[in-house]
Amino acid sequence: MTTAAMQPVWAYDALRGAVAKLQFVRNSLPKVIDEFHEDGLLLVILDVEKTVTEARKALTCFAPEAAEMFMRGEVYTYPERDVE
């Protein structure tokens, strides 16, 4: 069960993963263009940007300062979590 305390961590992780995925697509555009039909490329980019937007909205609900810093490209470290 997800508790309210866990939600900011999930949202931050989702945002970080979404932004990394978007960066990967942007950095790989020449290769992606070679591999996808133009419509396929558009769908890939739209899907990644939608993921980023959804993750940013989720993070903004729980940790707005973190969302703003992250989207500006500033370094943000979420409070450390215990690693089991």
Tab-separated table of N, CA and C in Angstrom:
chain	number	residue	atom	x	y	z
A	1	MET	N	0.835	-1.182	0.000
A	1	MET	CA	0.000	0.000	0.000
A	1	MET	C	0.881	1.247	0.000
A	2	THR	N	0.553	2.205	-0.840
A	2	THR	CA	1.330	3.429	-0.924
A	2	THR	C	0.815	4.432	0.091
A	3	THR	N	1.711	4.903	0.935
A	3	THR	CA	1.306	5.897	1.921
A	3	THR	C	1.567	7.285	1.370
A	4	ALA	N	0.975	8.284	1.999
A	4	ALA	CA	1.182	9.672	1.567
A	4	ALA	C	2.657	10.041	1.634
A	5	ALA	N	3.367	9.512	2.618
A	5	ALA	CA	4.793	9.827	2.757
A	5	ALA	C	5.624	9.249	1.613
A	6	MET	N	5.153	8.156	1.022
A	6	MET	CA	5.890	7.527	-0.063
A	6	MET	C	5.631	8.203	-1.410
A	7	GLN	N	4.516	8.890	-1.550
A	7	GLN	CA	4.145	9.447	-2.840
A	7	GLN	C	5.146	10.443	-3.414
A	8	PRO	N	5.731	11.374	-2.621
A	8	PRO	CA	6.713	12.282	-3.217
A	8	PRO	C	7.910	11.540	-3.787
A	9	VAL	N	8.338	10.486	-3.119
A	9	VAL	CA	9.479	9.706	-3.608
A	9	VAL	C	9.117	9.057	-4.933
A	10	TRP	N	7.933	8.465	-5.010
A	10	TRP	CA	7.497	7.852	-6.257
A	10	TRP	C	7.415	8.891	-7.367
A	11	ALA	N	6.847	10.048	-7.052
A	11	ALA	CA	6.675	11.087	-8.062
A	11	ALA	C	8.030	11.589	-8.542
A	12	TYR	N	8.970	11.776	-7.626
A	12	TYR	CA	10.299	12.243	-8.022
A	12	TYR	C	10.995	11.206	-8.893
A	13	ASP	N	10.914	9.943	-8.502
A	13	ASP	CA	11.529	8.885	-9.303
A	13	ASP	C	10.906	8.822	-10.695
A	14	ALA	N	9.587	8.993	-10.767
A	14	ALA	CA	8.903	8.974	-12.059
A	14	ALA	C	9.363	10.139	-12.926
A	15	LEU	N	9.504	11.303	-12.327
A	15	LEU	CA	9.949	12.476	-13.079
A	15	LEU	C	11.368	12.284	-13.575
A	16	ARG	N	12.229	11.810	-12.701
A	16	ARG	CA	13.625	11.605	-13.086
A	16	ARG	C	13.716	10.614	-14.249
A	17	GLY	N	12.948	9.532	-14.161
A	17	GLY	CA	12.960	8.541	-15.236
A	17	GLY	C	12.392	9.094	-16.530
A	18	ALA	N	11.335	9.895	-16.436
A	18	ALA	CA	10.717	10.463	-17.626
A	18	ALA	C	11.643	11.450	-18.308
A	19	VAL	N	12.307	12.286	-17.527
A	19	VAL	CA	13.228	13.257	-18.110
A	19	VAL	C	14.411	12.535	-18.753
A	20	ALA	N	14.907	11.496	-18.111
A	20	ALA	CA	16.008	10.721	-18.696
A	20	ALA	C	15.575	10.093	-20.015
A	21	LYS	N	14.343	9.596	-20.054
A	21	LYS	CA	13.829	8.977	-21.277
A	21	LYS	C	13.709	10.019	-22.392
A	22	LEU	N	13.224	11.204	-22.041
A	22	LEU	CA	13.097	12.274	-23.032
A	22	LEU	C	14.474	12.678	-23.548
A	23	GLN	N	15.449	12.807	-22.642
A	23	GLN	CA	16.809	13.152	-23.062
A	23	GLN	C	17.371	12.080	-23.997
A	24	PHE	N	17.109	10.816	-23.692
A	24	PHE	CA	17.594	9.734	-24.537
A	24	PHE	C	17.035	9.862	-25.952
A	25	VAL	N	15.729	10.143	-26.049
A	25	VAL	CA	15.117	10.278	-27.364
A	25	VAL	C	15.707	11.473	-28.100
A	26	ARG	N	15.863	12.583	-27.418
A	26	ARG	CA	16.425	13.773	-28.065
A	26	ARG	C	17.853	13.532	-28.524
A	27	ASN	N	18.648	12.866	-27.697
A	27	ASN	CA	20.044	12.589	-28.053
A	27	ASN	C	20.149	11.558	-29.167
A	28	SER	N	19.108	10.750	-29.324
A	28	SER	CA	19.130	9.667	-30.299
A	28	SER	C	18.337	9.997	-31.564
A	29	LEU	N	17.923	11.252	-31.730
A	29	LEU	CA	17.029	11.576	-32.842
A	29	LEU	C	17.520	11.087	-34.202
A	30	PRO	N	18.783	11.291	-34.586
A	30	PRO	CA	19.192	10.793	-35.912
A	30	PRO	C	18.964	9.290	-36.069
A	31	LYS	N	19.304	8.520	-35.018
A	31	LYS	CA	19.109	7.073	-35.061
A	31	LYS	C	17.617	6.746	-35.082
A	32	VAL	N	16.819	7.447	-34.251
A	32	VAL	CA	15.386	7.195	-34.201
A	32	VAL	C	14.757	7.496	-35.554
A	33	ILE	N	15.185	8.586	-36.195
A	33	ILE	CA	14.637	8.942	-37.498
A	33	ILE	C	14.915	7.834	-38.506
A	34	ASP	N	16.093	7.230	-38.423
A	34	ASP	CA	16.428	6.133	-39.325
A	34	ASP	C	15.546	4.917	-39.078
A	35	GLU	N	15.160	4.695	-37.827
A	35	GLU	CA	14.450	3.474	-37.472
A	35	GLU	C	12.942	3.580	-37.535
A	36	PHE	N	12.390	4.795	-37.482
A	36	PHE	CA	10.940	4.963	-37.433
A	36	PHE	C	10.437	5.748	-38.635
A	37	HIS	N	9.268	5.383	-39.096
A	37	HIS	CA	8.544	6.201	-40.056
A	37	HIS	C	8.247	7.519	-39.364
A	38	GLU	N	8.073	8.576	-40.126
A	38	GLU	CA	7.852	9.890	-39.520
A	38	GLU	C	6.719	9.880	-38.497
A	39	ASP	N	5.611	9.210	-38.782
A	39	ASP	CA	4.495	9.144	-37.831
A	39	ASP	C	4.904	8.398	-36.572
A	40	GLY	N	5.695	7.353	-36.730
A	40	GLY	CA	6.173	6.595	-35.576
A	40	GLY	C	7.053	7.446	-34.690
A	41	LEU	N	7.910	8.259	-35.312
A	41	LEU	CA	8.786	9.148	-34.552
A	41	LEU	C	7.955	10.138	-33.753
A	42	LEU	N	6.945	10.704	-34.383
A	42	LEU	CA	6.078	11.664	-33.699
A	42	LEU	C	5.401	11.015	-32.502
A	43	LEU	N	4.914	9.792	-32.675
A	43	LEU	CA	4.255	9.092	-31.573
A	43	LEU	C	5.223	8.820	-30.430
A	44	VAL	N	6.455	8.458	-30.764
A	44	VAL	CA	7.455	8.208	-29.722
A	44	VAL	C	7.697	9.480	-28.923
A	45	ILE	N	7.897	10.593	-29.607
A	45	ILE	CA	8.185	11.851	-28.922
A	45	ILE	C	6.983	12.304	-28.097
A	46	LEU	N	5.783	12.201	-28.657
A	46	LEU	CA	4.588	12.611	-27.915
A	46	LEU	C	4.410	11.753	-26.672
A	47	ASP	N	4.656	10.454	-26.797
A	47	ASP	CA	4.503	9.558	-25.650
A	47	ASP	C	5.487	9.921	-24.545
A	48	VAL	N	6.730	10.197	-24.906
A	48	VAL	CA	7.738	10.537	-23.904
A	48	VAL	C	7.399	11.864	-23.248
A	49	GLU	N	6.999	12.848	-24.043
A	49	GLU	CA	6.673	14.154	-23.464
A	49	GLU	C	5.440	14.065	-22.562
A	50	LYS	N	4.482	13.218	-22.933
A	50	LYS	CA	3.301	13.014	-22.079
A	50	LYS	C	3.736	12.406	-20.748
A	51	THR	N	4.657	11.449	-20.801
A	51	THR	CA	5.159	10.820	-19.586
A	51	THR	C	5.835	11.854	-18.695
A	52	VAL	N	6.645	12.721	-19.290
A	52	VAL	CA	7.329	13.767	-18.531
A	52	VAL	C	6.307	14.693	-17.883
A	53	THR	N	5.300	15.096	-18.656
A	53	THR	CA	4.279	16.007	-18.137
A	53	THR	C	3.524	15.386	-16.972
A	54	GLU	N	3.134	14.129	-17.117
A	54	GLU	CA	2.397	13.454	-16.043
A	54	GLU	C	3.254	13.317	-14.785
A	55	ALA	N	4.511	12.963	-14.970
A	55	ALA	CA	5.396	12.814	-13.808
A	55	ALA	C	5.624	14.164	-13.136
A	56	ARG	N	5.795	15.214	-13.928
A	56	ARG	CA	6.005	16.547	-13.354
A	56	ARG	C	4.781	16.989	-12.563
A	57	LYS	N	3.576	16.715	-13.111
A	57	LYS	CA	2.344	17.066	-12.386
A	57	LYS	C	2.258	16.319	-11.062
A	58	ALA	N	2.609	15.039	-11.084
A	58	ALA	CA	2.562	14.244	-9.855
A	58	ALA	C	3.534	14.800	-8.821
A	59	LEU	N	4.737	15.127	-9.246
A	59	LEU	CA	5.728	15.659	-8.312
A	59	LEU	C	5.295	17.027	-7.801
A	60	THR	N	4.740	17.845	-8.673
A	60	THR	CA	4.324	19.195	-8.280
A	60	THR	C	3.309	19.149	-7.145
A	61	CYS	N	2.450	18.127	-7.143
A	61	CYS	CA	1.443	17.998	-6.082
A	61	CYS	C	2.085	17.806	-4.714
A	62	PHE	N	3.215	17.109	-4.678
A	62	PHE	CA	3.799	16.722	-3.406
A	62	PHE	C	5.057	17.504	-3.048
A	63	ALA	N	5.804	17.944	-4.046
A	63	ALA	CA	7.073	18.637	-3.794
A	63	ALA	C	7.294	19.684	-4.880
A	64	PRO	N	6.525	20.779	-4.848
A	64	PRO	CA	6.585	21.771	-5.916
A	64	PRO	C	7.962	22.390	-6.121
A	65	GLU	N	8.700	22.622	-5.043
A	65	GLU	CA	10.028	23.216	-5.200
A	65	GLU	C	10.949	22.275	-5.972
A	66	ALA	N	10.821	20.986	-5.691
A	66	ALA	CA	11.645	20.000	-6.381
A	66	ALA	C	11.290	19.958	-7.859
A	67	ALA	N	10.013	20.014	-8.176
A	67	ALA	CA	9.588	19.977	-9.577
A	67	ALA	C	10.132	21.172	-10.334
A	68	GLU	N	10.049	22.355	-9.730
A	68	GLU	CA	10.543	23.560	-10.391
A	68	GLU	C	12.045	23.488	-10.624
A	69	MET	N	12.786	23.063	-9.609
A	69	MET	CA	14.231	22.960	-9.745
A	69	MET	C	14.602	21.933	-10.805
A	70	PHE	N	13.924	20.795	-10.775
A	70	PHE	CA	14.251	19.725	-11.712
A	70	PHE	C	13.997	20.160	-13.140
A	71	MET	N	12.861	20.820	-13.384
A	71	MET	CA	12.525	21.218	-14.741
A	71	MET	C	13.421	22.348	-15.229
A	72	ARG	N	14.042	23.099	-14.319
A	72	ARG	CA	15.012	24.120	-14.717
A	72	ARG	C	16.389	23.498	-14.931
A	73	GLY	N	16.505	22.209	-14.648
A	73	GLY	CA	17.779	21.518	-14.843
A	73	GLY	C	18.725	21.651	-13.667
A	74	GLU	N	18.233	22.167	-12.547
A	74	GLU	CA	19.083	22.298	-11.373
A	74	GLU	C	19.184	20.949	-10.670
A	75	VAL	N	20.269	20.778	-9.948
A	75	VAL	CA	20.464	19.534	-9.217
A	75	VAL	C	19.534	19.540	-8.011
A	76	TYR	N	18.824	18.465	-7.839
A	76	TYR	CA	17.940	18.333	-6.681
A	76	TYR	C	18.098	16.929	-6.139
A	77	THR	N	18.374	16.823	-4.863
A	77	THR	CA	18.483	15.517	-4.228
A	77	THR	C	17.329	15.374	-3.261
A	78	TYR	N	16.483	14.402	-3.536
A	78	TYR	CA	15.367	14.152	-2.626
A	78	TYR	C	15.944	13.598	-1.329
A	79	PRO	N	15.317	13.900	-0.190
A	79	PRO	CA	15.842	13.344	1.077
A	79	PRO	C	16.161	11.854	0.948
A	80	GLU	N	17.311	11.494	1.460
A	80	GLU	CA	17.775	10.111	1.315
A	80	GLU	C	16.773	9.119	1.876
A	81	ARG	N	16.713	7.978	1.201
A	81	ARG	CA	15.836	6.893	1.654
A	81	ARG	C	16.687	5.745	2.155
A	82	ASP	N	16.143	4.975	3.071
A	82	ASP	CA	16.842	3.786	3.538
A	82	ASP	C	16.854	2.755	2.425
A	83	VAL	N	18.018	2.146	2.217
A	83	VAL	CA	18.125	1.083	1.223
A	83	VAL	C	18.134	-0.232	1.967
A	84	GLU	N	17.166	-1.079	1.630
A	84	GLU	CA	17.071	-2.367	2.330
A	84	GLU	C	17.922	-3.406	1.650
